[in-house]
């Protein structure tokens, strides 16, 4: 078992030298069991945070931004992580809240503006990011694009698909089992 932080390669990877030097913290002198707080810099997302040394070594706690335990603007917020989803953010229905006010794993039921049919709809941020949840006005909730959508399953019928009459419905947004009728 390493005794000093400097002997623990995992911790040393994230030791924030600049900030810790300023506080006079020396990893060759501090025990991994120390209750002293130190600065860490995430090796994945570069987020910096301040936490007790023994907590990190004992509980193996990692970067709070990568674990979505905190909102870290510029690191794990919706705008930074998922700009493709953030662009559907409804311009007025969310009040003063912006996509950068939530992390990508947030359970907040936000309002979105569908880029296809222009209907507003409400979905949890996490469902949009993790499950690819889409607009219920023009998309089939059961669709998994690239798997069971009409365009993937029956590419031959796309030739006969009437874009104009079916608008705003698109064949990639409906599962082939959909009960809706199309032109
Ligand atoms: Zn991180
Ligand atoms: Zn829509």
PDB file of C-alpha atoms and ligand atoms in Angstrom:
ATOM      1  CA  UNK A   1       0.000   0.000   0.000  1.00  0.00           C
ATOM      2  CA  UNK A   2       1.439   3.368  -0.948  1.00  0.00           C
ATOM      3  CA  UNK A   3       1.884   5.705   1.962  1.00  0.00           C
ATOM      4  CA  UNK A   4       2.384   8.996   0.255  1.00  0.00           C
ATOM      5  CA  UNK A   5       0.359  10.507  -2.548  1.00  0.00           C
ATOM      6  CA  UNK A   6       3.441  10.610  -4.753  1.00  0.00           C
ATOM      7  CA  UNK A   7       3.508   6.791  -4.682  1.00  0.00           C
ATOM      8  CA  UNK A   8      -0.091   6.510  -5.874  1.00  0.00           C
ATOM      9  CA  UNK A   9      -0.037   6.740  -9.668  1.00  0.00           C
ATOM     10  CA  UNK A  10      -3.811   7.076  -9.963  1.00  0.00           C
ATOM     11  CA  UNK A  11      -3.944  10.106  -7.691  1.00  0.00           C
ATOM     12  CA  UNK A  12      -0.808  11.628  -9.154  1.00  0.00           C
ATOM     13  CA  UNK A  13      -2.370  11.615 -12.643  1.00  0.00           C
ATOM     14  CA  UNK A  14      -4.901  14.108 -11.338  1.00  0.00           C
ATOM     15  CA  UNK A  15      -2.744  16.057  -8.910  1.00  0.00           C
ATOM     16  CA  UNK A  16      -3.175  19.717  -9.821  1.00  0.00           C
ATOM     17  CA  UNK A  17       0.426  20.894  -9.473  1.00  0.00           C
ATOM     18  CA  UNK A  18      -0.176  24.623 -10.018  1.00  0.00           C
ATOM     19  CA  UNK A  19      -2.961  24.986  -7.497  1.00  0.00           C
ATOM     20  CA  UNK A  20      -1.415  22.654  -4.920  1.00  0.00           C
ATOM     21  CA  UNK A  21       1.991  24.314  -5.100  1.00  0.00           C
ATOM     22  CA  UNK A  22       0.322  27.615  -4.280  1.00  0.00           C
ATOM     23  CA  UNK A  23      -1.111  26.072  -1.148  1.00  0.00           C
ATOM     24  CA  UNK A  24       2.250  24.532  -0.249  1.00  0.00           C
ATOM     25  CA  UNK A  25       0.999  20.964  -0.621  1.00  0.00           C
ATOM     26  CA  UNK A  26       3.772  18.458  -1.327  1.00  0.00           C
ATOM     27  CA  UNK A  27       2.682  14.998  -2.522  1.00  0.00           C
ATOM     28  CA  UNK A  28       5.885  13.417  -1.230  1.00  0.00           C
ATOM     29  CA  UNK A  29       5.043  14.604   2.286  1.00  0.00           C
ATOM     30  CA  UNK A  30       1.283  14.058   2.419  1.00  0.00           C
ATOM     31  CA  UNK A  31      -0.173  10.670   3.321  1.00  0.00           C
ATOM     32  CA  UNK A  32      -2.924   9.129   1.170  1.00  0.00           C
ATOM     33  CA  UNK A  33      -4.898   8.980   4.448  1.00  0.00           C
ATOM     34  CA  UNK A  34      -4.580  12.725   4.982  1.00  0.00           C
ATOM     35  CA  UNK A  35      -7.707  14.694   5.844  1.00  0.00           C
ATOM     36  CA  UNK A  36      -6.171  17.685   4.091  1.00  0.00           C
ATOM     37  CA  UNK A  37      -8.012  19.012   1.050  1.00  0.00           C
ATOM     38  CA  UNK A  38      -6.150  19.256  -2.234  1.00  0.00           C
ATOM     39  CA  UNK A  39      -6.806  20.331  -5.816  1.00  0.00           C
ATOM     40  CA  UNK A  40      -7.383  17.794  -8.559  1.00  0.00           C
ATOM     41  CA  UNK A  41      -7.592  18.141 -12.285  1.00  0.00           C
ATOM     42  CA  UNK A  42      -9.578  15.523 -14.179  1.00  0.00           C
ATOM     43  CA  UNK A  43      -7.482  13.628 -16.708  1.00  0.00           C
ATOM     44  CA  UNK A  44     -10.561  13.210 -18.951  1.00  0.00           C
ATOM     45  CA  UNK A  45     -12.385  16.537 -18.900  1.00  0.00           C
ATOM     46  CA  UNK A  46      -9.841  18.877 -17.215  1.00  0.00           C
ATOM     47  CA  UNK A  47     -12.361  19.967 -14.591  1.00  0.00           C
ATOM     48  CA  UNK A  48     -10.660  21.142 -11.373  1.00  0.00           C
ATOM     49  CA  UNK A  49     -12.068  20.375  -7.966  1.00  0.00           C
ATOM     50  CA  UNK A  50     -11.038  20.525  -4.306  1.00  0.00           C
ATOM     51  CA  UNK A  51     -11.543  17.523  -2.072  1.00  0.00           C
ATOM     52  CA  UNK A  52     -10.171  15.612   0.901  1.00  0.00           C
ATOM     53  CA  UNK A  53      -7.218  13.396  -0.015  1.00  0.00           C
ATOM     54  CA  UNK A  54      -8.306  10.384   2.067  1.00  0.00           C
ATOM     55  CA  UNK A  55     -11.774  10.426   0.483  1.00  0.00           C
ATOM     56  CA  UNK A  56     -10.247  10.135  -2.938  1.00  0.00           C
ATOM     57  CA  UNK A  57      -7.973   7.223  -2.049  1.00  0.00           C
ATOM     58  CA  UNK A  58     -10.377   5.388   0.261  1.00  0.00           C
ATOM     59  CA  UNK A  59     -13.633   5.757  -1.642  1.00  0.00           C
ATOM     60  CA  UNK A  60     -12.108   5.992  -5.100  1.00  0.00           C
ATOM     61  CA  UNK A  61     -14.161   9.065  -5.762  1.00  0.00           C
ATOM     62  CA  UNK A  62     -13.428  10.530  -9.135  1.00  0.00           C
ATOM     63  CA  UNK A  63     -14.220  13.659 -11.020  1.00  0.00           C
ATOM     64  CA  UNK A  64     -17.627  15.066 -10.009  1.00  0.00           C
ATOM     65  CA  UNK A  65     -18.115  16.610 -13.439  1.00  0.00           C
ATOM     66  CA  UNK A  66     -17.628  13.292 -15.261  1.00  0.00           C
ATOM     67  CA  UNK A  67     -19.980  11.629 -12.756  1.00  0.00           C
ATOM     68  CA  UNK A  68     -22.563  14.406 -13.354  1.00  0.00           C
ATOM     69  CA  UNK A  69     -22.738  15.071  -9.617  1.00  0.00           C
ATOM     70  CA  UNK A  70     -22.335  18.768 -10.200  1.00  0.00           C
ATOM     71  CA  UNK A  71     -23.055  21.229 -12.932  1.00  0.00           C
ATOM     72  CA  UNK A  72     -19.695  22.239 -14.337  1.00  0.00           C
ATOM     73  CA  UNK A  73     -20.227  24.819 -17.043  1.00  0.00           C
ATOM     74  CA  UNK A  74     -17.917  24.297 -19.966  1.00  0.00           C
ATOM     75  CA  UNK A  75     -17.379  20.642 -18.968  1.00  0.00           C
ATOM     76  CA  UNK A  76     -20.617  18.715 -18.602  1.00  0.00           C
ATOM     77  CA  UNK A  77     -23.429  21.151 -19.339  1.00  0.00           C
ATOM     78  CA  UNK A  78     -25.880  20.361 -22.109  1.00  0.00           C
ATOM     79  CA  UNK A  79     -24.635  23.152 -24.336  1.00  0.00           C
ATOM     80  CA  UNK A  80     -21.036  21.900 -24.163  1.00  0.00           C
ATOM     81  CA  UNK A  81     -21.694  18.160 -24.188  1.00  0.00           C
ATOM     82  CA  UNK A  82     -24.644  17.899 -26.582  1.00  0.00           C
ATOM     83  CA  UNK A  83     -24.839  20.979 -28.806  1.00  0.00           C
ATOM     84  CA  UNK A  84     -26.969  19.035 -31.301  1.00  0.00           C
ATOM     85  CA  UNK A  85     -29.665  18.601 -28.646  1.00  0.00           C
ATOM     86  CA  UNK A  86     -29.169  22.024 -27.044  1.00  0.00           C
ATOM     87  CA  UNK A  87     -30.076  23.694 -30.330  1.00  0.00           C
ATOM     88  CA  UNK A  88     -33.672  22.405 -29.933  1.00  0.00           C
ATOM     89  CA  UNK A  89     -34.003  24.254 -26.583  1.00  0.00           C
ATOM     90  CA  UNK A  90     -37.265  26.208 -26.637  1.00  0.00           C
ATOM     91  CA  UNK A  91     -36.460  29.934 -26.827  1.00  0.00           C
ATOM     92  CA  UNK A  92     -39.230  31.146 -24.461  1.00  0.00           C
ATOM     93  CA  UNK A  93     -40.965  28.289 -22.625  1.00  0.00           C
ATOM     94  CA  UNK A  94     -38.014  27.562 -20.320  1.00  0.00           C
ATOM     95  CA  UNK A  95     -38.055  31.091 -18.926  1.00  0.00           C
ATOM     96  CA  UNK A  96     -34.610  32.357 -18.129  1.00  0.00           C
ATOM     97  CA  UNK A  97     -33.117  28.855 -18.038  1.00  0.00           C
ATOM     98  CA  UNK A  98     -30.578  27.967 -20.674  1.00  0.00           C
ATOM     99  CA  UNK A  99     -29.012  24.672 -21.861  1.00  0.00           C
ATOM    100  CA  UNK A 100     -25.811  25.675 -20.074  1.00  0.00           C
ATOM    101  CA  UNK A 101     -27.716  25.731 -16.747  1.00  0.00           C
ATOM    102  CA  UNK A 102     -28.083  21.935 -16.676  1.00  0.00           C
ATOM    103  CA  UNK A 103     -25.734  19.023 -16.959  1.00  0.00           C
ATOM    104  CA  UNK A 104     -26.456  16.413 -19.621  1.00  0.00           C
ATOM    105  CA  UNK A 105     -27.755  13.900 -17.069  1.00  0.00           C
ATOM    106  CA  UNK A 106     -30.314  16.289 -15.594  1.00  0.00           C
ATOM    107  CA  UNK A 107     -33.845  15.039 -14.911  1.00  0.00           C
ATOM    108  CA  UNK A 108     -35.272  18.473 -15.614  1.00  0.00           C
ATOM    109  CA  UNK A 109     -38.314  18.346 -17.905  1.00  0.00           C
ATOM    110  CA  UNK A 110     -37.371  21.006 -20.363  1.00  0.00           C
ATOM    111  CA  UNK A 111     -39.330  22.426 -23.260  1.00  0.00           C
ATOM    112  CA  UNK A 112     -37.989  21.826 -26.736  1.00  0.00           C
ATOM    113  CA  UNK A 113     -38.909  23.168 -30.120  1.00  0.00           C
ATOM    114  CA  UNK A 114     -39.053  20.506 -32.788  1.00  0.00           C
ATOM    115  CA  UNK A 115     -36.920  21.504 -35.800  1.00  0.00           C
ATOM    116  CA  UNK A 116     -39.153  19.402 -38.095  1.00  0.00           C
ATOM    117  CA  UNK A 117     -42.756  20.204 -37.145  1.00  0.00           C
ATOM    118  CA  UNK A 118     -42.110  23.309 -34.980  1.00  0.00           C
ATOM    119  CA  UNK A 119     -44.294  22.022 -32.156  1.00  0.00           C
ATOM    120  CA  UNK A 120     -43.097  22.639 -28.606  1.00  0.00           C
ATOM    121  CA  UNK A 121     -42.756  19.474 -26.538  1.00  0.00           C
ATOM    122  CA  UNK A 122     -41.567  18.564 -23.055  1.00  0.00           C
ATOM    123  CA  UNK A 123     -38.981  15.877 -22.270  1.00  0.00           C
ATOM    124  CA  UNK A 124     -36.434  15.252 -19.562  1.00  0.00           C
ATOM    125  CA  UNK A 125     -32.936  16.315 -20.579  1.00  0.00           C
ATOM    126  CA  UNK A 126     -31.512  12.915 -19.656  1.00  0.00           C
ATOM    127  CA  UNK A 127     -34.073  11.090 -21.809  1.00  0.00           C
ATOM    128  CA  UNK A 128     -33.170  13.168 -24.813  1.00  0.00           C
ATOM    129  CA  UNK A 129     -29.436  12.569 -24.297  1.00  0.00           C
ATOM    130  CA  UNK A 130     -29.430   8.923 -23.189  1.00  0.00           C
ATOM    131  CA  UNK A 131     -32.517   7.509 -24.887  1.00  0.00           C
ATOM    132  CA  UNK A 132     -32.701   9.791 -27.899  1.00  0.00           C
ATOM    133  CA  UNK A 133     -36.263  10.835 -26.933  1.00  0.00           C
ATOM    134  CA  UNK A 134     -37.855  12.952 -29.653  1.00  0.00           C
ATOM    135  CA  UNK A 135     -40.843  15.128 -30.441  1.00  0.00           C
ATOM    136  CA  UNK A 136     -44.128  13.259 -29.898  1.00  0.00           C
ATOM    137  CA  UNK A 137     -45.943  15.284 -32.528  1.00  0.00           C
ATOM    138  CA  UNK A 138     -43.985  14.050 -35.516  1.00  0.00           C
ATOM    139  CA  UNK A 139     -42.025  11.053 -34.207  1.00  0.00           C
ATOM    140  CA  UNK A 140     -43.024   7.586 -33.144  1.00  0.00           C
ATOM    141  CA  UNK A 141     -41.907   7.018 -29.514  1.00  0.00           C
ATOM    142  CA  UNK A 142     -40.947   3.407 -30.341  1.00  0.00           C
ATOM    143  CA  UNK A 143     -38.616   4.271 -33.165  1.00  0.00           C
ATOM    144  CA  UNK A 144     -34.918   3.405 -32.923  1.00  0.00           C
ATOM    145  CA  UNK A 145     -33.250   5.064 -35.868  1.00  0.00           C
ATOM    146  CA  UNK A 146     -31.120   2.738 -37.941  1.00  0.00           C
ATOM    147  CA  UNK A 147     -32.939  -0.265 -36.482  1.00  0.00           C
ATOM    148  CA  UNK A 148     -36.693  -0.347 -36.793  1.00  0.00           C
ATOM    149  CA  UNK A 149     -37.502   2.834 -38.666  1.00  0.00           C
ATOM    150  CA  UNK A 150     -39.334   2.675 -41.980  1.00  0.00           C
ATOM    151  CA  UNK A 151     -36.394   4.129 -43.912  1.00  0.00           C
ATOM    152  CA  UNK A 152     -34.041   1.411 -42.651  1.00  0.00           C
ATOM    153  CA  UNK A 153     -36.473  -1.499 -42.786  1.00  0.00           C
ATOM    154  CA  UNK A 154     -38.138  -0.746 -46.096  1.00  0.00           C
ATOM    155  CA  UNK A 155     -35.826   1.474 -48.139  1.00  0.00           C
ATOM    156  CA  UNK A 156     -37.701   0.423 -51.298  1.00  0.00           C
ATOM    157  CA  UNK A 157     -40.921   2.177 -50.269  1.00  0.00           C
ATOM    158  CA  UNK A 158     -39.106   5.512 -49.844  1.00  0.00           C
ATOM    159  CA  UNK A 159     -39.452   6.050 -53.584  1.00  0.00           C
ATOM    160  CA  UNK A 160     -43.196   6.138 -53.091  1.00  0.00           C
ATOM    161  CA  UNK A 161     -43.115   8.225 -49.929  1.00  0.00           C
ATOM    162  CA  UNK A 162     -44.801  11.604 -50.512  1.00  0.00           C
ATOM    163  CA  UNK A 163     -42.634  14.169 -48.697  1.00  0.00           C
ATOM    164  CA  UNK A 164     -45.092  16.997 -49.130  1.00  0.00           C
ATOM    165  CA  UNK A 165     -48.261  15.241 -48.100  1.00  0.00           C
ATOM    166  CA  UNK A 166     -46.559  13.491 -45.194  1.00  0.00           C
ATOM    167  CA  UNK A 167     -44.930  16.612 -43.809  1.00  0.00           C
ATOM    168  CA  UNK A 168     -43.844  16.917 -40.983  1.00  0.00           C
ATOM    169  CA  UNK A 169     -43.581  13.138 -40.785  1.00  0.00           C
ATOM    170  CA  UNK A 170     -40.352  11.582 -41.979  1.00  0.00           C
ATOM    171  CA  UNK A 171     -39.821   7.888 -42.611  1.00  0.00           C
ATOM    172  CA  UNK A 172     -36.772   7.705 -40.353  1.00  0.00           C
ATOM    173  CA  UNK A 173     -38.862   8.880 -37.394  1.00  0.00           C
ATOM    174  CA  UNK A 174     -41.409   6.050 -37.479  1.00  0.00           C
ATOM    175  CA  UNK A 175     -41.033   2.394 -36.686  1.00  0.00           C
ATOM    176  CA  UNK A 176     -42.304   0.032 -39.353  1.00  0.00           C
ATOM    177  CA  UNK A 177     -44.922  -1.153 -36.838  1.00  0.00           C
ATOM    178  CA  UNK A 178     -46.433   2.299 -36.515  1.00  0.00           C
ATOM    179  CA  UNK A 179     -50.228   2.410 -36.763  1.00  0.00           C
ATOM    180  CA  UNK A 180     -50.241   5.822 -38.375  1.00  0.00           C
ATOM    181  CA  UNK A 181     -51.262   6.056 -42.017  1.00  0.00           C
ATOM    182  CA  UNK A 182     -48.995   7.696 -44.565  1.00  0.00           C
ATOM    183  CA  UNK A 183     -49.293   8.930 -48.097  1.00  0.00           C
TER     184      UNK A 183
HETATM  185 ZN1  LIG B   1     -13.918  14.877 -15.483  1.00  0.00          ZN
HETATM  186 ZN1  LIG B   2     -41.956  17.387 -34.248  1.00  0.00          ZN
END
